[in-house]
Amino acid sequence: MGLFDFFKKKESTPQQQEALDTGLEKTKDNFLSKITKVIAGKSTVDDDVLDDLEEVLVTSDVGVTTTLKIVERVQARVARDKYVSTSELNTILRDEIQNLLAENNSNDFQTFEYGNQKPYVIMVVGVNGVGKTTTIGKLAHQLKQTGNKVVLGAADTFRAAAVDQIQLWGDRVGVRVVAQPMGSDPASVAFDTLRSAVANGDDVAIIDTAGRLHNKVGLMNELTKIKNVMEKVIPGAPHEILLVLDASTGQNAIEQCKQFTEATNVNALALTKLDGTAKGGVVIGISDQFKIPVKYIGVGESMNDLQLFDRKAFVNSLFNK
C-alpha cells in the first residue's frame, strides 16, 4: 500500500470510530444538552425553537455566518414539510450540516488521490502551540505505516525547541529529518530537504515552517520565499499547504485561518485537540467560511489518533448519544 492508497477514503474501522466518538465527547455533550433544552416542552419546531437553535449553534462555535445558513436550511425544511416535530429536529439538523459540509470541498476522500508526484511535498503552516509538530509526526507515522518513505524538513529555525521536537518525532516514528542549526535560513532547510528527498527516492517530504513572525508581511514574505525555493527543486512544489489549527481556540482558529489564507495558498486544513474541547463546532464554521477541505482531525494523544476527516462520521458522531 502506498501514499495514494492511504489517502483514498476507506470505511472507518471500529477503533477509528470509537476514537472519534470519544474525541468528540465534550463537544457532543455540550451540543446535545443545549438542543435538548431548546426543545424541552415543545411539540413542533416553531420560530421560538429556531431562534433558540441559532443561539445553540453560535455558542457552539459554529460561527454566526454559518449558523444563519444552517438555520435557514432547517427553516426551509420546516416550511416545506408543514409539520415538523421536535423529535425530528436532530435528524434534520444533522442532514443539513452534512449537506453544507459536502458543498465545502469536504469530500471524504472517497475518490481523492494526490496524483503521481514523487516526492509529494507538504508544507505545514500554523501558529505555535496548535499542535503543528505533533501533527507532522503523526502524519509521518501514518504514511510510513502504509509503506511510504518519508522525510521531514525542520524549517522552523526561529524557535529554539522546534528543530529538537521535529528530530524527536523523526526518531520516534523512524523517518529521516533534515535540519540545520537554529537561526539558519528556513528556505535553505526546505531546499536541502527536497534535494535530499529526490536523491533518496522518498515518497513524501513534509516541511515544518515558523509558527509566528513579527507581522503578517514578514510571514507572507517568508512563506513565499520557502515556496519559491522548493519549486526550483521540484516544479509544482509544495503540492499541499497544510494549515494546522487548534480547535480548542474556537473563534480564534477562524481568525488564524483568515490570516494564513491571506498570506499563502492554503489548500488543506488539520484541526487538532478536538478531544480536549467542547468547541468542535468550529470545524463546521471553518469548512463553510473558507471552502478549504478539512483533511485531518486530531482526536487523541496516540500516533494513530490523527484521522482523515469524514464529514458523515463526524456529524453522526456529534448527534449520537
PDB file of C-alpha atoms in Angstrom:
ATOM      1  CA  MET A   1       0.000   0.000   0.000  1.00  0.00           C
ATOM      2  CA  GLY A   2       1.351   3.398  -0.955  1.00  0.00           C
ATOM      3  CA  LEU A   3       0.640   7.075  -0.474  1.00  0.00           C
ATOM      4  CA  PHE A   4      -2.299   7.181  -2.851  1.00  0.00           C
ATOM      5  CA  ASP A   5      -3.937   4.146  -1.239  1.00  0.00           C
ATOM      6  CA  PHE A   6      -3.633   5.775   2.181  1.00  0.00           C
ATOM      7  CA  PHE A   7      -5.478   8.876   1.077  1.00  0.00           C
ATOM      8  CA  LYS A   8      -8.296   7.052  -0.658  1.00  0.00           C
ATOM      9  CA  LYS A   9     -11.229   7.024   1.718  1.00  0.00           C
ATOM     10  CA  LYS A  10     -11.838   3.691   3.406  1.00  0.00           C
ATOM     11  CA  GLU A  11     -14.550   2.656   5.790  1.00  0.00           C
ATOM     12  CA  SER A  12     -13.690   3.675   9.320  1.00  0.00           C
ATOM     13  CA  THR A  13     -12.597   0.796  11.491  1.00  0.00           C
ATOM     14  CA  PRO A  14     -14.442   0.238  14.788  1.00  0.00           C
ATOM     15  CA  GLN A  15     -11.330   1.504  16.571  1.00  0.00           C
ATOM     16  CA  GLN A  16     -11.296   4.710  14.497  1.00  0.00           C
ATOM     17  CA  GLN A  17     -14.997   5.279  15.054  1.00  0.00           C
ATOM     18  CA  GLU A  18     -14.567   4.721  18.786  1.00  0.00           C
ATOM     19  CA  ALA A  19     -11.645   7.176  18.868  1.00  0.00           C
ATOM     20  CA  LEU A  20     -13.772   9.740  17.006  1.00  0.00           C
ATOM     21  CA  ASP A  21     -16.741   9.270  19.330  1.00  0.00           C
ATOM     22  CA  THR A  22     -14.515   9.563  22.386  1.00  0.00           C
ATOM     23  CA  GLY A  23     -12.641  12.549  20.948  1.00  0.00           C
ATOM     24  CA  LEU A  24     -15.866  14.455  20.294  1.00  0.00           C
ATOM     25  CA  GLU A  25     -17.393  13.605  23.688  1.00  0.00           C
ATOM     26  CA  LYS A  26     -17.090  17.114  25.151  1.00  0.00           C
ATOM     27  CA  THR A  27     -18.412  18.816  22.022  1.00  0.00           C
ATOM     28  CA  LYS A  28     -21.244  16.311  21.736  1.00  0.00           C
ATOM     29  CA  ASP A  29     -22.301  16.693  25.384  1.00  0.00           C
ATOM     30  CA  ASN A  30     -22.269  20.465  25.040  1.00  0.00           C
ATOM     31  CA  PHE A  31     -24.157  20.440  21.749  1.00  0.00           C
ATOM     32  CA  LEU A  32     -26.819  17.861  22.555  1.00  0.00           C
ATOM     33  CA  SER A  33     -27.530  19.182  26.045  1.00  0.00           C
ATOM     34  CA  LYS A  34     -28.200  22.636  24.582  1.00  0.00           C
ATOM     35  CA  ILE A  35     -30.500  21.246  21.893  1.00  0.00           C
ATOM     36  CA  THR A  36     -32.364  19.180  24.486  1.00  0.00           C
ATOM     37  CA  LYS A  37     -33.073  22.376  26.436  1.00  0.00           C
ATOM     38  CA  VAL A  38     -34.265  24.118  23.263  1.00  0.00           C
ATOM     39  CA  ILE A  39     -36.937  21.516  22.529  1.00  0.00           C
ATOM     40  CA  ALA A  40     -37.975  20.779  26.112  1.00  0.00           C
ATOM     41  CA  GLY A  41     -41.753  21.065  26.392  1.00  0.00           C
ATOM     42  CA  LYS A  42     -42.191  21.835  22.680  1.00  0.00           C
ATOM     43  CA  SER A  43     -44.101  19.671  20.242  1.00  0.00           C
ATOM     44  CA  THR A  44     -43.274  21.420  16.967  1.00  0.00           C
ATOM     45  CA  VAL A  45     -40.362  23.345  15.506  1.00  0.00           C
ATOM     46  CA  ASP A  46     -41.652  26.925  15.581  1.00  0.00           C
ATOM     47  CA  ASP A  47     -39.954  30.333  15.357  1.00  0.00           C
ATOM     48  CA  ASP A  48     -39.018  30.243  19.036  1.00  0.00           C
ATOM     49  CA  VAL A  49     -37.271  26.907  18.600  1.00  0.00           C
ATOM     50  CA  LEU A  50     -35.419  28.199  15.535  1.00  0.00           C
ATOM     51  CA  ASP A  51     -34.302  31.308  17.438  1.00  0.00           C
ATOM     52  CA  ASP A  52     -33.022  29.134  20.275  1.00  0.00           C
ATOM     53  CA  LEU A  53     -31.341  26.794  17.789  1.00  0.00           C
ATOM     54  CA  GLU A  54     -29.490  29.768  16.331  1.00  0.00           C
ATOM     55  CA  GLU A  55     -28.155  30.611  19.776  1.00  0.00           C
ATOM     56  CA  VAL A  56     -27.091  26.996  20.354  1.00  0.00           C
ATOM     57  CA  LEU A  57     -25.066  26.907  17.134  1.00  0.00           C
ATOM     58  CA  VAL A  58     -23.410  30.271  17.729  1.00  0.00           C
ATOM     59  CA  THR A  59     -22.423  29.342  21.283  1.00  0.00           C
ATOM     60  CA  SER A  60     -21.091  26.005  19.995  1.00  0.00           C
ATOM     61  CA  ASP A  61     -18.521  27.935  17.924  1.00  0.00           C
ATOM     62  CA  VAL A  62     -20.108  27.168  14.570  1.00  0.00           C
ATOM     63  CA  GLY A  63     -19.916  30.913  13.849  1.00  0.00           C
ATOM     64  CA  VAL A  64     -22.611  33.459  13.046  1.00  0.00           C
ATOM     65  CA  THR A  65     -22.444  33.298   9.240  1.00  0.00           C
ATOM     66  CA  THR A  66     -22.549  29.512   9.098  1.00  0.00           C
ATOM     67  CA  THR A  67     -25.223  29.350  11.811  1.00  0.00           C
ATOM     68  CA  LEU A  68     -27.549  31.575   9.762  1.00  0.00           C
ATOM     69  CA  LYS A  69     -27.095  29.290   6.733  1.00  0.00           C
ATOM     70  CA  ILE A  70     -27.928  26.197   8.775  1.00  0.00           C
ATOM     71  CA  VAL A  71     -30.973  27.771  10.435  1.00  0.00           C
ATOM     72  CA  GLU A  72     -32.268  28.966   7.050  1.00  0.00           C
ATOM     73  CA  ARG A  73     -31.964  25.427   5.697  1.00  0.00           C
ATOM     74  CA  VAL A  74     -33.803  23.989   8.704  1.00  0.00           C
ATOM     75  CA  GLN A  75     -36.455  26.686   8.369  1.00  0.00           C
ATOM     76  CA  ALA A  76     -36.952  25.783   4.698  1.00  0.00           C
ATOM     77  CA  ARG A  77     -37.390  22.124   5.616  1.00  0.00           C
ATOM     78  CA  VAL A  78     -39.934  23.022   8.289  1.00  0.00           C
ATOM     79  CA  ALA A  79     -41.866  25.205   5.843  1.00  0.00           C
ATOM     80  CA  ARG A  80     -41.823  22.519   3.165  1.00  0.00           C
ATOM     81  CA  ASP A  81     -42.860  19.684   5.440  1.00  0.00           C
ATOM     82  CA  LYS A  82     -45.514  21.838   7.152  1.00  0.00           C
ATOM     83  CA  TYR A  83     -45.477  19.924  10.436  1.00  0.00           C
ATOM     84  CA  VAL A  84     -42.133  19.011  11.933  1.00  0.00           C
ATOM     85  CA  SER A  85     -41.918  17.630  15.433  1.00  0.00           C
ATOM     86  CA  THR A  86     -39.067  18.482  17.753  1.00  0.00           C
ATOM     87  CA  SER A  87     -38.105  14.807  17.748  1.00  0.00           C
ATOM     88  CA  GLU A  88     -37.216  15.217  14.053  1.00  0.00           C
ATOM     89  CA  LEU A  89     -35.060  18.292  14.649  1.00  0.00           C
ATOM     90  CA  ASN A  90     -31.850  16.359  15.312  1.00  0.00           C
ATOM     91  CA  THR A  91     -32.234  14.374  12.087  1.00  0.00           C
ATOM     92  CA  ILE A  92     -32.930  17.489  10.015  1.00  0.00           C
ATOM     93  CA  LEU A  93     -30.080  19.398  11.631  1.00  0.00           C
ATOM     94  CA  ARG A  94     -27.658  16.533  11.076  1.00  0.00           C
ATOM     95  CA  ASP A  95     -28.676  16.239   7.406  1.00  0.00           C
ATOM     96  CA  GLU A  96     -28.323  19.954   6.737  1.00  0.00           C
ATOM     97  CA  ILE A  97     -24.900  20.199   8.398  1.00  0.00           C
ATOM     98  CA  GLN A  98     -23.700  17.209   6.353  1.00  0.00           C
ATOM     99  CA  ASN A  99     -25.062  18.807   3.188  1.00  0.00           C
ATOM    100  CA  LEU A 100     -23.318  22.069   3.995  1.00  0.00           C
ATOM    101  CA  LEU A 101     -20.002  20.296   4.538  1.00  0.00           C
ATOM    102  CA  ALA A 102     -20.463  18.426   1.258  1.00  0.00           C
ATOM    103  CA  GLU A 103     -20.671  21.771  -0.536  1.00  0.00           C
ATOM    104  CA  ASN A 104     -17.461  22.966   1.094  1.00  0.00           C
ATOM    105  CA  ASN A 105     -14.975  20.598  -0.551  1.00  0.00           C
ATOM    106  CA  SER A 106     -15.155  18.115   2.340  1.00  0.00           C
ATOM    107  CA  ASN A 107     -15.276  15.144   0.019  1.00  0.00           C
ATOM    108  CA  ASP A 108     -14.459  12.361   2.494  1.00  0.00           C
ATOM    109  CA  PHE A 109     -11.597  11.199   0.225  1.00  0.00           C
ATOM    110  CA  GLN A 110     -13.807   8.607  -1.431  1.00  0.00           C
ATOM    111  CA  THR A 111     -12.152   9.066  -4.813  1.00  0.00           C
ATOM    112  CA  PHE A 112      -9.462  11.608  -3.942  1.00  0.00           C
ATOM    113  CA  GLU A 113      -5.871  10.920  -4.972  1.00  0.00           C
ATOM    114  CA  TYR A 114      -2.856  13.160  -4.877  1.00  0.00           C
ATOM    115  CA  GLY A 115      -1.714  12.148  -8.345  1.00  0.00           C
ATOM    116  CA  ASN A 116       1.676  10.859  -9.378  1.00  0.00           C
ATOM    117  CA  GLN A 117       4.032  13.424  -7.831  1.00  0.00           C
ATOM    118  CA  LYS A 118       7.028  11.882  -6.141  1.00  0.00           C
ATOM    119  CA  PRO A 119       8.128  13.138  -3.782  1.00  0.00           C
ATOM    120  CA  TYR A 120       4.825  14.679  -2.757  1.00  0.00           C
ATOM    121  CA  VAL A 121       5.646  17.868  -0.855  1.00  0.00           C
ATOM    122  CA  ILE A 122       3.568  19.090   2.098  1.00  0.00           C
ATOM    123  CA  MET A 123       4.381  22.487   3.609  1.00  0.00           C
ATOM    124  CA  VAL A 124       2.891  22.799   7.091  1.00  0.00           C
ATOM    125  CA  VAL A 125       1.936  26.204   8.486  1.00  0.00           C
ATOM    126  CA  GLY A 126       0.264  27.410  11.686  1.00  0.00           C
ATOM    127  CA  VAL A 127       0.976  29.403  14.832  1.00  0.00           C
ATOM    128  CA  ASN A 128       2.998  27.997  17.713  1.00  0.00           C
ATOM    129  CA  GLY A 129       1.110  25.833  20.169  1.00  0.00           C
ATOM    130  CA  VAL A 130      -1.588  24.475  17.846  1.00  0.00           C
ATOM    131  CA  GLY A 131      -0.057  21.008  17.621  1.00  0.00           C
ATOM    132  CA  LYS A 132       1.780  21.564  14.337  1.00  0.00           C
ATOM    133  CA  THR A 133       4.831  19.460  15.159  1.00  0.00           C
ATOM    134  CA  THR A 134       2.693  16.693  16.661  1.00  0.00           C
ATOM    135  CA  THR A 135       0.513  16.655  13.554  1.00  0.00           C
ATOM    136  CA  ILE A 136       3.613  16.357  11.363  1.00  0.00           C
ATOM    137  CA  GLY A 137       4.860  13.439  13.457  1.00  0.00           C
ATOM    138  CA  LYS A 138       1.506  11.647  13.412  1.00  0.00           C
ATOM    139  CA  LEU A 139       1.103  12.176   9.675  1.00  0.00           C
ATOM    140  CA  ALA A 140       4.616  10.846   9.059  1.00  0.00           C
ATOM    141  CA  HIS A 141       3.743   7.801  11.164  1.00  0.00           C
ATOM    142  CA  GLN A 142       0.522   7.136   9.222  1.00  0.00           C
ATOM    143  CA  LEU A 143       2.301   7.457   5.897  1.00  0.00           C
ATOM    144  CA  LYS A 144       5.173   5.225   6.957  1.00  0.00           C
ATOM    145  CA  GLN A 145       2.701   2.607   8.194  1.00  0.00           C
ATOM    146  CA  THR A 146       1.352   2.379   4.647  1.00  0.00           C
ATOM    147  CA  GLY A 147       4.775   1.751   3.167  1.00  0.00           C
ATOM    148  CA  ASN A 148       5.919   5.251   2.224  1.00  0.00           C
ATOM    149  CA  LYS A 149       9.411   6.667   2.575  1.00  0.00           C
ATOM    150  CA  VAL A 150       9.021   9.978   4.400  1.00  0.00           C
ATOM    151  CA  VAL A 151      11.477  12.776   5.147  1.00  0.00           C
ATOM    152  CA  LEU A 152      10.853  15.730   7.470  1.00  0.00           C
ATOM    153  CA  GLY A 153      12.341  19.190   6.992  1.00  0.00           C
ATOM    154  CA  ALA A 154      12.923  21.243  10.170  1.00  0.00           C
ATOM    155  CA  ALA A 155      12.443  24.677   8.565  1.00  0.00           C
ATOM    156  CA  ASP A 156      11.103  26.364  11.714  1.00  0.00           C
ATOM    157  CA  THR A 157      14.533  27.635  12.641  1.00  0.00           C
ATOM    158  CA  PHE A 158      13.303  30.630  14.677  1.00  0.00           C
ATOM    159  CA  ARG A 159      12.070  28.746  17.740  1.00  0.00           C
ATOM    160  CA  ALA A 160      14.616  27.052  19.957  1.00  0.00           C
ATOM    161  CA  ALA A 161      12.659  23.863  20.586  1.00  0.00           C
ATOM    162  CA  ALA A 162      11.190  23.430  17.110  1.00  0.00           C
ATOM    163  CA  VAL A 163      14.141  21.654  15.485  1.00  0.00           C
ATOM    164  CA  ASP A 164      14.592  19.405  18.520  1.00  0.00           C
ATOM    165  CA  GLN A 165      10.896  18.492  18.509  1.00  0.00           C
ATOM    166  CA  ILE A 166      10.932  17.526  14.840  1.00  0.00           C
ATOM    167  CA  GLN A 167      14.052  15.429  15.394  1.00  0.00           C
ATOM    168  CA  LEU A 168      12.409  13.693  18.374  1.00  0.00           C
ATOM    169  CA  TRP A 169       9.391  12.845  16.231  1.00  0.00           C
ATOM    170  CA  GLY A 170      11.681  11.608  13.459  1.00  0.00           C
ATOM    171  CA  ASP A 171      13.389   9.256  15.920  1.00  0.00           C
ATOM    172  CA  ARG A 172      10.067   8.139  17.390  1.00  0.00           C
ATOM    173  CA  VAL A 173       8.466   7.421  14.037  1.00  0.00           C
ATOM    174  CA  GLY A 174      11.616   6.197  12.325  1.00  0.00           C
ATOM    175  CA  VAL A 175      11.870   8.715   9.463  1.00  0.00           C
ATOM    176  CA  ARG A 176      14.729  10.900   8.308  1.00  0.00           C
ATOM    177  CA  VAL A 177      14.951  14.550   9.358  1.00  0.00           C
ATOM    178  CA  VAL A 178      16.867  17.243   7.507  1.00  0.00           C
ATOM    179  CA  ALA A 179      17.896  20.074   9.848  1.00  0.00           C
ATOM    180  CA  GLN A 180      20.313  22.951  10.216  1.00  0.00           C
ATOM    181  CA  PRO A 181      21.305  24.934  13.330  1.00  0.00           C
ATOM    182  CA  MET A 182      18.787  27.284  14.909  1.00  0.00           C
ATOM    183  CA  GLY A 183      18.702  30.640  13.130  1.00  0.00           C
ATOM    184  CA  SER A 184      19.513  29.154   9.729  1.00  0.00           C
ATOM    185  CA  ASP A 185      17.641  30.305   6.658  1.00  0.00           C
ATOM    186  CA  PRO A 186      14.338  28.316   6.575  1.00  0.00           C
ATOM    187  CA  ALA A 187      14.326  28.338   2.765  1.00  0.00           C
ATOM    188  CA  SER A 188      17.773  26.734   2.807  1.00  0.00           C
ATOM    189  CA  VAL A 189      16.447  23.904   5.013  1.00  0.00           C
ATOM    190  CA  ALA A 190      13.498  23.400   2.655  1.00  0.00           C
ATOM    191  CA  PHE A 191      15.845  23.342  -0.341  1.00  0.00           C
ATOM    192  CA  ASP A 192      18.116  20.750   1.292  1.00  0.00           C
ATOM    193  CA  THR A 193      15.139  18.620   2.339  1.00  0.00           C
ATOM    194  CA  LEU A 194      13.698  18.412  -1.155  1.00  0.00           C
ATOM    195  CA  ARG A 195      17.039  17.804  -2.779  1.00  0.00           C
ATOM    196  CA  SER A 196      17.619  15.006  -0.262  1.00  0.00           C
ATOM    197  CA  ALA A 197      14.131  13.597  -0.900  1.00  0.00           C
ATOM    198  CA  VAL A 198      14.763  13.411  -4.638  1.00  0.00           C
ATOM    199  CA  ALA A 199      18.190  11.782  -4.178  1.00  0.00           C
ATOM    200  CA  ASN A 200      16.816   9.274  -1.662  1.00  0.00           C
ATOM    201  CA  GLY A 201      13.718   8.344  -3.656  1.00  0.00           C
ATOM    202  CA  ASP A 202      11.374   9.449  -0.875  1.00  0.00           C
ATOM    203  CA  ASP A 203       7.615   9.375  -1.443  1.00  0.00           C
ATOM    204  CA  VAL A 204       6.695  12.300   0.803  1.00  0.00           C
ATOM    205  CA  ALA A 205       8.534  15.347   2.128  1.00  0.00           C
ATOM    206  CA  ILE A 206       6.875  17.248   4.993  1.00  0.00           C
ATOM    207  CA  ILE A 207       8.287  20.715   5.696  1.00  0.00           C
ATOM    208  CA  ASP A 208       7.699  22.471   9.027  1.00  0.00           C
ATOM    209  CA  THR A 209       7.681  26.287   8.984  1.00  0.00           C
ATOM    210  CA  ALA A 210       7.861  29.072  11.540  1.00  0.00           C
ATOM    211  CA  GLY A 211       4.747  29.474  13.671  1.00  0.00           C
ATOM    212  CA  ARG A 212       4.941  33.209  14.096  1.00  0.00           C
ATOM    213  CA  LEU A 213       6.899  36.100  12.657  1.00  0.00           C
ATOM    214  CA  HIS A 214       6.772  39.706  13.795  1.00  0.00           C
ATOM    215  CA  ASN A 215       3.990  40.672  11.383  1.00  0.00           C
ATOM    216  CA  LYS A 216       1.828  39.338   8.550  1.00  0.00           C
ATOM    217  CA  VAL A 217       4.047  40.873   5.864  1.00  0.00           C
ATOM    218  CA  GLY A 218       7.042  39.073   7.342  1.00  0.00           C
ATOM    219  CA  LEU A 219       5.085  35.823   7.423  1.00  0.00           C
ATOM    220  CA  MET A 220       3.943  36.208   3.828  1.00  0.00           C
ATOM    221  CA  ASN A 221       7.443  37.012   2.602  1.00  0.00           C
ATOM    222  CA  GLU A 222       8.985  34.063   4.458  1.00  0.00           C
ATOM    223  CA  LEU A 223       6.411  31.541   3.222  1.00  0.00           C
ATOM    224  CA  THR A 224       6.665  32.856  -0.333  1.00  0.00           C
ATOM    225  CA  LYS A 225      10.447  32.536  -0.222  1.00  0.00           C
ATOM    226  CA  ILE A 226      10.216  28.933   1.009  1.00  0.00           C
ATOM    227  CA  LYS A 227       7.686  28.070  -1.708  1.00  0.00           C
ATOM    228  CA  ASN A 228       9.830  29.612  -4.446  1.00  0.00           C
ATOM    229  CA  VAL A 229      12.932  27.745  -3.326  1.00  0.00           C
ATOM    230  CA  MET A 230      11.067  24.414  -3.195  1.00  0.00           C
ATOM    231  CA  GLU A 231       9.709  24.906  -6.711  1.00  0.00           C
ATOM    232  CA  LYS A 232      13.258  25.257  -8.004  1.00  0.00           C
ATOM    233  CA  VAL A 233      13.966  21.699  -6.835  1.00  0.00           C
ATOM    234  CA  ILE A 234      10.568  20.171  -7.646  1.00  0.00           C
ATOM    235  CA  PRO A 235       8.346  22.062 -10.126  1.00  0.00           C
ATOM    236  CA  GLY A 236       4.854  22.486  -8.652  1.00  0.00           C
ATOM    237  CA  ALA A 237       6.015  22.076  -5.049  1.00  0.00           C
ATOM    238  CA  PRO A 238       4.637  22.395  -2.484  1.00  0.00           C
ATOM    239  CA  HIS A 239       1.727  20.273  -3.641  1.00  0.00           C
ATOM    240  CA  GLU A 240      -0.090  20.808  -0.380  1.00  0.00           C
ATOM    241  CA  ILE A 241      -0.024  23.729   2.046  1.00  0.00           C
ATOM    242  CA  LEU A 242      -1.497  22.349   5.236  1.00  0.00           C
ATOM    243  CA  LEU A 243      -2.714  24.803   7.873  1.00  0.00           C
ATOM    244  CA  VAL A 244      -2.887  23.342  11.378  1.00  0.00           C
ATOM    245  CA  LEU A 245      -5.457  24.905  13.724  1.00  0.00           C
ATOM    246  CA  ASP A 246      -6.257  24.226  17.375  1.00  0.00           C
ATOM    247  CA  ALA A 247      -9.994  23.511  17.615  1.00  0.00           C
ATOM    248  CA  SER A 248      -9.994  24.354  21.324  1.00  0.00           C
ATOM    249  CA  THR A 249      -9.392  28.026  20.498  1.00  0.00           C
ATOM    250  CA  GLY A 250     -12.816  28.268  18.836  1.00  0.00           C
ATOM    251  CA  GLN A 251     -13.320  31.547  17.004  1.00  0.00           C
ATOM    252  CA  ASN A 252      -9.624  32.375  17.313  1.00  0.00           C
ATOM    253  CA  ALA A 253      -8.938  29.430  14.990  1.00  0.00           C
ATOM    254  CA  ILE A 254     -11.159  31.114  12.403  1.00  0.00           C
ATOM    255  CA  GLU A 255      -9.126  34.315  12.710  1.00  0.00           C
ATOM    256  CA  GLN A 256      -5.877  32.358  12.302  1.00  0.00           C
ATOM    257  CA  CYS A 257      -7.307  30.708   9.208  1.00  0.00           C
ATOM    258  CA  LYS A 258      -8.125  34.130   7.805  1.00  0.00           C
ATOM    259  CA  GLN A 259      -4.568  35.387   8.425  1.00  0.00           C
ATOM    260  CA  PHE A 260      -2.841  32.373   6.870  1.00  0.00           C
ATOM    261  CA  THR A 261      -5.131  32.108   3.850  1.00  0.00           C
ATOM    262  CA  GLU A 262      -4.314  35.743   3.114  1.00  0.00           C
ATOM    263  CA  ALA A 263      -0.592  35.029   3.494  1.00  0.00           C
ATOM    264  CA  THR A 264      -0.342  31.893   1.362  1.00  0.00           C
ATOM    265  CA  ASN A 265      -2.344  29.463  -0.773  1.00  0.00           C
ATOM    266  CA  VAL A 266      -3.582  27.105   1.940  1.00  0.00           C
ATOM    267  CA  ASN A 267      -5.337  24.134   0.326  1.00  0.00           C
ATOM    268  CA  ALA A 268      -5.785  21.752   3.266  1.00  0.00           C
ATOM    269  CA  LEU A 269      -6.669  22.046   6.952  1.00  0.00           C
ATOM    270  CA  ALA A 270      -5.961  19.985  10.055  1.00  0.00           C
ATOM    271  CA  LEU A 271      -7.988  20.592  13.234  1.00  0.00           C
ATOM    272  CA  THR A 272      -6.204  19.385  16.372  1.00  0.00           C
ATOM    273  CA  LYS A 273      -7.124  18.831  20.027  1.00  0.00           C
ATOM    274  CA  LEU A 274     -10.774  18.006  19.375  1.00  0.00           C
ATOM    275  CA  ASP A 275     -10.621  15.541  22.264  1.00  0.00           C
ATOM    276  CA  GLY A 276      -9.899  18.321  24.767  1.00  0.00           C
ATOM    277  CA  THR A 277     -12.593  20.811  23.867  1.00  0.00           C
ATOM    278  CA  ALA A 278     -16.338  21.434  23.659  1.00  0.00           C
ATOM    279  CA  LYS A 279     -15.702  23.742  20.679  1.00  0.00           C
ATOM    280  CA  GLY A 280     -15.655  21.094  17.943  1.00  0.00           C
ATOM    281  CA  GLY A 281     -18.385  23.002  16.118  1.00  0.00           C
ATOM    282  CA  VAL A 282     -15.631  25.260  14.804  1.00  0.00           C
ATOM    283  CA  VAL A 283     -14.830  22.531  12.246  1.00  0.00           C
ATOM    284  CA  ILE A 284     -18.183  23.240  10.584  1.00  0.00           C
ATOM    285  CA  GLY A 285     -17.705  27.015  10.580  1.00  0.00           C
ATOM    286  CA  ILE A 286     -14.159  26.905   9.209  1.00  0.00           C
ATOM    287  CA  SER A 287     -15.086  24.489   6.437  1.00  0.00           C
ATOM    288  CA  ASP A 288     -18.029  26.686   5.425  1.00  0.00           C
ATOM    289  CA  GLN A 289     -16.313  30.059   5.603  1.00  0.00           C
ATOM    290  CA  PHE A 290     -13.085  29.208   3.801  1.00  0.00           C
ATOM    291  CA  LYS A 291     -14.155  26.446   1.385  1.00  0.00           C
ATOM    292  CA  ILE A 292     -10.881  24.643   2.105  1.00  0.00           C
ATOM    293  CA  PRO A 293     -11.021  20.880   2.727  1.00  0.00           C
ATOM    294  CA  VAL A 294     -10.600  19.757   6.328  1.00  0.00           C
ATOM    295  CA  LYS A 295      -8.325  16.772   5.690  1.00  0.00           C
ATOM    296  CA  TYR A 296      -7.227  15.680   9.132  1.00  0.00           C
ATOM    297  CA  ILE A 297      -8.572  15.871  12.649  1.00  0.00           C
ATOM    298  CA  GLY A 298      -6.717  15.104  15.861  1.00  0.00           C
ATOM    299  CA  VAL A 299      -8.862  13.207  18.352  1.00  0.00           C
ATOM    300  CA  GLY A 300      -6.337  11.942  20.885  1.00  0.00           C
ATOM    301  CA  GLU A 301      -2.753  11.644  22.024  1.00  0.00           C
ATOM    302  CA  SER A 302      -1.643   8.423  20.346  1.00  0.00           C
ATOM    303  CA  MET A 303       0.134   8.324  16.989  1.00  0.00           C
ATOM    304  CA  ASN A 304      -2.942   6.732  15.424  1.00  0.00           C
ATOM    305  CA  ASP A 305      -5.299   9.476  16.595  1.00  0.00           C
ATOM    306  CA  LEU A 306      -4.792  11.674  13.543  1.00  0.00           C
ATOM    307  CA  GLN A 307      -7.728  10.731  11.334  1.00  0.00           C
ATOM    308  CA  LEU A 308      -8.754  11.532   7.809  1.00  0.00           C
ATOM    309  CA  PHE A 309     -11.793  13.787   8.081  1.00  0.00           C
ATOM    310  CA  ASP A 310     -15.060  12.076   7.213  1.00  0.00           C
ATOM    311  CA  ARG A 311     -17.912  14.592   7.314  1.00  0.00           C
ATOM    312  CA  LYS A 312     -20.623  11.934   7.708  1.00  0.00           C
ATOM    313  CA  ALA A 313     -18.822  10.145  10.507  1.00  0.00           C
ATOM    314  CA  PHE A 314     -18.024  13.480  12.170  1.00  0.00           C
ATOM    315  CA  VAL A 315     -21.586  14.798  12.111  1.00  0.00           C
ATOM    316  CA  ASN A 316     -23.115  11.424  13.003  1.00  0.00           C
ATOM    317  CA  SER A 317     -20.794  11.251  15.985  1.00  0.00           C
ATOM    318  CA  LEU A 318     -21.962  14.697  17.131  1.00  0.00           C
ATOM    319  CA  PHE A 319     -25.568  13.530  17.186  1.00  0.00           C
ATOM    320  CA  ASN A 320     -25.106  10.033  18.593  1.00  0.00           C
ATOM    321  CA  LYS A 321     -25.866   9.830  22.287  1.00  0.00           C
TER     322      LYS A 321
END
